[in-house]
Coordinates of C-alpha atoms in Angstrom, one line a residue:
X141 CA 0.0 0.0 0.0
X142 CA 1.5 3.4 -1.1
X143 CA 2.1 6.2 1.4
X144 CA -0.6 8.3 -0.4
X145 CA -3.2 5.7 0.7
X146 CA -1.8 5.5 4.3
X147 CA -1.2 9.2 4.9
X148 CA -4.8 10.2 5.8
X149 CA -5.2 7.4 8.3
X150 CA -1.7 8.1 9.8
X151 CA -2.8 11.8 10.1
X152 CA -5.9 11.0 12.0
X153 CA -4.0 8.5 14.2
X154 CA -1.5 11.2 15.1
X155 CA -4.2 13.8 15.8
X156 CA -6.1 11.4 18.1
X157 CA -3.1 10.9 20.3
X158 CA -3.2 14.5 21.4
X159 CA -5.8 13.8 24.1
X160 CA -3.8 10.9 25.5
X161 CA -0.6 13.1 25.6
X162 CA -2.6 15.8 27.5
X163 CA -3.5 13.2 30.1
X164 CA 0.1 12.0 30.4
X165 CA 1.4 15.5 30.6
X166 CA -1.0 16.4 33.4
X167 CA 0.6 13.8 35.6
X168 CA 4.0 15.5 35.3
X169 CA 3.5 19.1 34.6
X170 CA 1.1 22.0 35.0
X171 CA -0.9 22.5 31.8
X172 CA 0.0 26.1 31.0
X173 CA 3.7 25.5 31.8
X174 CA 3.8 22.4 29.6
X175 CA 2.0 24.2 26.7
X176 CA 4.4 27.1 26.9
X177 CA 7.4 24.8 26.6
X178 CA 5.7 23.0 23.7
X179 CA 4.8 26.2 21.8
X180 CA 8.3 27.6 22.2
X181 CA 9.9 24.4 20.9
X182 CA 7.3 24.1 18.1
X183 CA 7.8 27.7 17.0
X184 CA 11.6 27.1 17.0
X185 CA 11.3 23.9 15.1
X186 CA 9.0 25.5 12.4
X187 CA 11.3 28.5 12.2
X188 CA 14.3 26.2 11.6
X189 CA 12.3 24.4 8.9
X190 CA 11.3 27.7 7.3
X191 CA 15.0 28.8 7.2
X192 CA 16.2 25.6 5.7
X193 CA 13.6 25.6 2.9
X194 CA 13.8 29.4 2.6
X195 CA 10.0 29.8 3.0
X196 CA 8.5 33.1 2.1
X197 CA 7.4 35.2 5.0
X198 CA 4.0 37.0 4.9
X199 CA 3.4 40.7 4.9
X200 CA 3.2 42.5 8.3
X201 CA -0.6 42.6 8.2
X202 CA -0.8 38.9 7.4
X203 CA 1.8 38.1 10.1
X204 CA -0.3 39.9 12.7
X205 CA -3.4 38.0 11.6
X206 CA -1.5 34.7 11.9
X207 CA -0.3 35.6 15.4
X208 CA -3.9 36.6 16.3
X209 CA -5.3 33.3 14.9
X210 CA -2.8 31.4 17.0
X211 CA -4.3 32.9 20.1
X212 CA -7.4 30.9 19.4
X213 CA -6.4 27.9 17.2
X214 CA -3.6 26.8 19.7
X215 CA -3.6 29.2 22.7
X216 CA -7.1 29.5 24.1
X217 CA -8.1 26.2 22.6
X218 CA -5.4 23.9 24.0
X219 CA -5.0 25.9 27.3
X220 CA -8.7 25.3 28.0
X221 CA -8.7 21.7 26.9
X222 CA -5.5 20.7 28.7
X223 CA -6.7 22.5 31.9
X224 CA -10.0 20.6 31.7
X225 CA -8.2 17.3 31.3
X226 CA -5.8 18.2 34.2
X227 CA -8.8 18.9 36.4
X228 CA -10.7 15.7 35.8
X229 CA -12.3 15.6 32.4
X230 CA -11.5 12.1 31.0
X231 CA -9.5 12.1 27.8
X232 CA -12.2 9.9 26.1
X233 CA -15.0 12.4 26.9
X234 CA -12.8 15.3 25.9
X235 CA -12.2 13.6 22.6
X236 CA -15.9 13.3 22.0
X237 CA -16.4 17.0 22.9
X238 CA -13.7 17.7 20.2
X239 CA -16.3 16.5 17.6
X240 CA -18.2 19.7 18.5
X241 CA -15.7 21.8 16.6
X242 CA -17.0 21.1 13.1
X243 CA -20.5 21.2 14.4
X244 CA -20.0 24.6 16.0
X245 CA -18.2 25.8 12.9
X246 CA -21.3 24.8 10.8
X247 CA -23.6 26.6 13.3
X248 CA -21.6 29.8 13.3
X249 CA -20.9 29.9 9.6
X250 CA -24.3 31.4 8.7
X251 CA -23.7 34.4 10.9
X252 CA -20.0 34.9 10.2
X253 CA -19.5 34.0 6.6
X254 CA -23.0 33.7 5.2
X255 CA -23.3 30.0 4.7
X256 CA -26.8 28.6 5.0
X257 CA -27.6 25.3 6.8
X258 CA -29.7 22.6 5.2
X259 CA -32.2 20.5 7.1
X260 CA -29.9 17.6 7.3
X261 CA -27.2 19.8 8.8
X262 CA -29.6 21.2 11.4
X263 CA -30.5 17.6 12.3
X264 CA -26.8 16.8 12.6
X265 CA -26.2 19.8 14.9
X266 CA -29.0 18.6 17.2
X267 CA -27.7 15.0 17.2
X268 CA -24.2 16.2 18.0
X269 CA -25.3 18.0 21.2
X270 CA -27.5 15.1 22.2
X271 CA -24.6 12.8 21.8
X272 CA -22.4 14.9 24.0
X273 CA -25.1 15.0 26.7
X274 CA -25.4 11.2 26.6
X275 CA -21.6 10.7 26.8
X276 CA -21.0 13.1 29.7
X277 CA -24.2 12.2 31.7
X278 CA -22.4 9.7 34.0
X279 CA -19.8 12.3 34.8
X280 CA -22.4 14.9 35.8
X281 CA -24.6 12.4 37.7
X282 CA -21.7 10.8 39.6
X283 CA -22.4 11.0 43.4
X284 CA -18.8 12.0 43.9
X285 CA -19.6 15.2 42.0
X286 CA -23.2 15.6 43.1
X287 CA -22.8 19.4 43.5
X288 CA -21.6 19.5 39.9
X289 CA -18.9 22.0 40.7
X290 CA -16.0 19.6 40.2
X291 CA -17.4 18.2 37.0
X292 CA -19.3 21.1 35.5
X293 CA -16.5 23.7 35.5
X294 CA -13.9 21.6 33.7
X295 CA -16.5 20.5 31.2
X296 CA -17.6 24.1 30.6
X297 CA -14.0 25.1 30.0
X298 CA -13.6 22.3 27.6
X299 CA -16.7 23.5 25.7
X300 CA -15.3 27.1 25.7
X301 CA -12.1 25.7 24.2
X302 CA -14.1 24.2 21.4
X303 CA -15.8 27.6 20.7
X304 CA -12.3 29.2 20.6
X305 CA -10.9 26.8 18.0
X306 CA -14.2 27.2 16.0
X307 CA -13.7 31.0 15.9
X308 CA -10.0 30.5 15.0
X309 CA -11.0 28.2 12.2
X310 CA -13.4 30.7 10.7
X311 CA -11.0 33.5 11.2
X312 CA -8.3 31.6 9.3
X313 CA -10.7 30.6 6.6
X314 CA -11.6 34.3 6.1
X315 CA -8.2 36.0 6.6
X316 CA -5.4 33.5 5.9
X317 CA -6.3 31.9 2.6
X318 CA -2.9 32.7 1.1
X319 CA 0.7 32.5 2.2
X320 CA 3.2 29.7 3.1
X321 CA 1.6 27.5 5.7
X322 CA 4.9 26.8 7.3
X323 CA 5.6 30.4 8.1
X324 CA 1.9 30.9 9.2
X325 CA 2.3 27.9 11.5
X326 CA 5.4 29.5 13.1
X327 CA 3.7 32.7 13.8
X328 CA 0.6 30.9 15.1
X329 CA 2.7 29.1 17.7
X330 CA 4.3 32.4 18.7
X331 CA 0.8 33.8 19.2
X332 CA -0.2 30.8 21.3
X333 CA 3.0 31.3 23.4
X334 CA 2.1 34.9 24.0
X335 CA -1.1 33.7 25.7
X336 CA 0.1 30.6 27.7
X337 CA 3.3 32.0 29.1
X338 CA 1.6 34.8 31.1
X339 CA -1.0 32.3 32.3
X340 CA 1.8 30.0 33.5
X341 CA 3.6 32.8 35.3
X342 CA 0.5 34.1 36.9
X343 CA -1.4 31.0 37.9
X344 CA 1.2 28.2 38.1
X345 CA 4.5 27.4 39.7
X346 CA 6.2 26.3 36.4
X347 CA 6.2 22.7 37.6
X348 CA 7.8 20.2 35.2
X349 CA 9.1 17.2 37.0
X350 CA 11.6 16.1 34.4
X351 CA 10.5 12.4 34.4
X352 CA 11.1 10.3 31.3
X353 CA 7.3 10.3 30.7
X354 CA 7.2 14.1 30.8
X355 CA 10.0 14.4 28.2
X356 CA 8.4 11.7 26.1
X357 CA 5.0 13.6 26.1
X358 CA 6.9 16.8 25.3
X359 CA 8.8 15.3 22.4
X360 CA 5.7 13.7 21.0
X361 CA 3.7 16.9 21.4
X362 CA 6.3 18.9 19.4
X363 CA 7.5 16.4 16.8
X364 CA 4.5 14.0 16.6
X365 CA 1.7 16.5 16.9
X366 CA 2.9 20.1 16.2
X367 CA 5.4 19.0 13.5
X368 CA 4.2 15.6 12.3
X369 CA 0.5 16.3 12.3
X370 CA 0.8 19.7 10.7
X371 CA 3.4 18.4 8.3
X372 CA 1.1 15.6 7.2
X373 CA -1.7 18.2 6.8
X374 CA 0.6 20.2 4.5
X375 CA 1.4 17.0 2.5
X376 CA -2.3 16.1 2.2
X377 CA -3.1 19.6 1.0
X378 CA -0.4 19.4 -1.6
X379 CA -1.5 16.0 -2.8
X380 CA -5.2 17.0 -2.8
X381 CA -6.3 14.4 -0.2
X382 CA -7.7 16.7 2.5
X383 CA -11.2 15.4 1.8
X384 CA -10.0 11.8 2.4
X385 CA -8.4 12.7 5.7
X386 CA -11.5 14.6 6.7
X387 CA -13.7 11.6 6.1
X388 CA -11.6 9.7 8.7
X389 CA -12.2 12.5 11.3
X390 CA -15.4 10.6 12.0
X391 CA -13.2 8.0 13.7
X392 CA -11.6 10.5 16.0
X393 CA -13.9 10.2 19.0
X394 CA -13.9 6.4 19.2
X395 CA -10.1 6.4 18.5
X396 CA -9.5 8.7 21.5
X397 CA -11.9 6.7 23.7
X398 CA -10.1 3.4 22.8
X399 CA -6.6 4.9 23.3
X400 CA -7.7 6.3 26.7
X401 CA -9.0 2.9 27.7
X402 CA -5.7 1.3 26.7
X403 CA -3.5 3.9 28.3
X404 CA -5.4 4.9 31.4
X405 CA -8.1 2.3 31.9
X406 CA -10.9 4.9 31.3
X407 CA -14.0 2.7 31.0
X408 CA -15.8 2.3 27.7
X409 CA -19.2 2.7 29.3
X410 CA -22.5 2.3 27.4
X411 CA -23.3 6.1 27.5
X412 CA -19.8 6.8 26.2
X413 CA -20.3 4.3 23.3
X414 CA -23.8 5.4 22.5
X415 CA -22.8 9.1 22.8
X416 CA -19.9 8.6 20.4
X417 CA -22.1 6.9 17.8
X418 CA -24.7 9.8 18.0
X419 CA -22.0 12.5 17.8
X420 CA -20.3 10.8 14.8
X421 CA -23.6 10.6 13.1
X422 CA -24.3 14.2 13.8
X423 CA -20.9 15.3 12.5
X424 CA -21.4 13.3 9.3
X425 CA -24.8 14.8 8.6
X426 CA -23.6 18.3 9.3
X427 CA -20.4 18.2 7.3
X428 CA -20.7 15.5 4.6
X429 CA -20.7 18.0 1.8
X430 CA -18.1 20.5 3.1
X431 CA -16.0 18.7 5.7
X432 CA -12.8 19.5 3.9
X433 CA -13.3 23.2 4.7
X434 CA -13.0 22.6 8.4
X435 CA -9.6 22.3 10.1
X436 CA -9.6 19.4 12.5
X437 CA -8.9 20.3 16.1
X438 CA -5.8 18.9 17.8
X439 CA -5.0 18.4 21.4

């Protein structure tokens, strides 16, 4: 089997590991501190790549827009998602919530870029939110979190993170349609660092225990996700296979749930399985005609 056939599946596999890495990282580092290190190294790695290939840098206006988009696509999004996971949201449930990103994009598109929803898309939106409710219901009804404060706040932050990446996706679609994606990615990681570094200095103690697992999670975050995932995305764009990769995004929530089960023993409960099926169905109905327009959310 040629690499062209394998590339979309490898891309989705890489993307899905982001939630497992977030869980591992939370055991060894504070979330904002870890992300600040990751963004600094990712920006440096992309900068080195841009210098080696002599990539063309954008104009000042485009550069500022790239930095601004990085606040939302990487900064606000992953800061909220990783904080939620560090504060008790299971990686499997967070992966299902990630499926809301294309749903929220479709819902916001009529207001921000004038796209109209069809009836099947409206049904898909409804199914998506119903599926999320089914999947997280055991978490909210657990007697250990009967007051809902411990469960509801991290879940709410996770949802806000999805709204952030949705806005960032639409902003990039509207304002960053041209330019070298490698230089754009460099500037986006700088924008994300501008956000997470102050959060780390204000709210955390810059804890990073230096364990082998911590460095492993960091290396995979930088080279496997930030470089490998984005690099494969650039390859798929060049080869015209983005739509094939997008079709496999439907497998992201069950992939994350399965990986979380293997890595951390997070239970594959009936509500989680049913919720995943409902969410995947909703995402399919909402995006089957235009999924390639949406950038998948990473962790």
